[in-house]
Structure formats: structure tokens, C-alpha cells
Amino acid sequence: MKVCDFFRYLIILLCLSVAVSCERAIIDTGIDDDTEQTDNPSDDNLDDGDNDDGEDDGEDDDDTWNFGDDWVEDQDNSIHGRDLDDALSVADFIADAPDDGYTQVYVVGYIVGACTKNIKNAEFYPPFTASQAILLADHPDEKDESKVISIKLNQGKIRQMFNLVDNPNNFNRRAYFFGSKKVYLGITGMKDDIGDYGFLD
């Protein structure tokens, strides 16, 4: 066997090994190929522990969804393409939102005040002097510090849009925010990762 033949075989082996290693990996997802997939799977088929016997339970089945004690109308239950069926009330956000620091959820409530540095500096009545944060509650007349959450208004669009110093008409407006549960101003709130926000009125 000549040295030339040896290198030729070596090159052929290398080419074959590269070709074999470049095959597409097949990953089993556990989903049958015959199963139709949708972008927004319905929760209707999930067992949530409720016994649905088909009788009318007095709840409306139209395009309304509940945030706390108040109802909001929407045609497709979404804002900016995000599904708000699972949005939390302020009370639910305080009690049930994951506090791992990174799981983001929607919360909906009324802007009931402003604050800076600590909840002890909360302003529940106009005129407002703090533009760094707003306080959100389930009811527009809420003044109990244990029933509000703080929303940090970082410099930029979110502060320009929501702060009560420059926008006193935002007081008692209904708003939504998408972020993770953090401690801010000494209470539960949202801080630096607010990814979506807006008004519901």
C-alpha cells in the first residue's frame, strides 16, 4: 500500500464521517403527527377541577373576562397579540404570582396613587409630586397599602405615559402591565422588566 493510497482512504473516511455527523437530528416531541396544532391552544379541554355538568352556571360565555370584581369587554381577549384571559387582579398578583424574579405575568388594576423611595411616601390624593412610580389596586378608591402594588416607571416612554405628575388624568384609570413579581418600594410590585403596558379604558 502506497502512502498516496493511505491518504486517499483517510480523506474518504473523513468525508464520510462529516457527512454522517451532519444528519438532521430527529427529536421526539411526544406529539402525534396526526394531531392538529394551533398557536393558541384552548383551555376548554383542560380539567381544572370544576365539574361541568352542562347546566347554566350563571356566568356569561361571551367575550368578557374578569379582573377581580370588574369586567372588561374585548373582542378577542388580547392586547398587542397577547392573551389576557390569564391576567391577574392585583390581589391575585400579590398572593399567587410566581416570585422567582423572572416569570412574567399580566396584572390589571386601577392607578390609585404615586410613590417614591418607600410605600410610606405614598400619595393617594392629588396633586401628585412623585413621578418615579405609580400604585395599582383592584378598586379605584383603594387607600390600603397592603392592597396595592408598586409599578416602577423607568425613564422614558413608560414614565411619560403613566406618571401622575405630568398626567393627573391617569388617576383612577385602568391599566395593564406585563412583568415579574419583585419587591419595590417595600411592597410587592414590578420593577425593571416591564415588557408590555397600556390602558384599558
Coordinates of N, CA, C and O in Angstrom, one line a residue, residues 22-31 33:
C22 N -23.5 15.2 10.0 CA -24.3 16.4 9.6 C -25.8 16.0 9.4 O -26.6 16.8 8.9
E23 N -26.2 14.8 9.7 CA -27.6 14.4 9.5 C -28.4 15.2 10.5 O -28.0 15.5 11.6
R24 N -29.6 15.4 10.1 CA -30.6 16.2 11.0 C -31.0 15.3 12.1 O -31.4 14.2 11.9
A25 N -30.9 15.8 13.3 CA -31.4 15.1 14.5 C -32.9 15.1 14.5 O -33.6 16.1 14.2
I26 N -33.5 13.9 14.9 CA -34.9 13.8 15.0 C -35.2 13.8 16.5 O -34.8 12.9 17.2
I27 N -36.0 14.7 16.9 CA -36.4 14.9 18.3 C -37.8 14.5 18.5 O -38.7 15.0 17.9
D28 N -38.1 13.6 19.4 CA -39.4 13.1 19.7 C -40.1 14.1 20.6 O -39.7 14.3 21.7
T29 N -41.1 14.8 20.1 CA -41.9 15.8 20.9 C -43.0 15.2 21.7 O -43.6 15.8 22.5
G30 N -43.3 13.9 21.4 CA -44.4 13.3 22.1 C -45.8 13.6 21.5 O -46.8 13.3 22.0
I31 N -45.7 14.3 20.4 CA -47.0 14.8 19.7 C -47.1 14.0 18.5 O -46.2 13.9 17.7
D33 N -48.1 13.0 14.7 CA -48.1 13.8 13.5 C -49.5 14.1 13.1 O -49.8 15.1 12.3

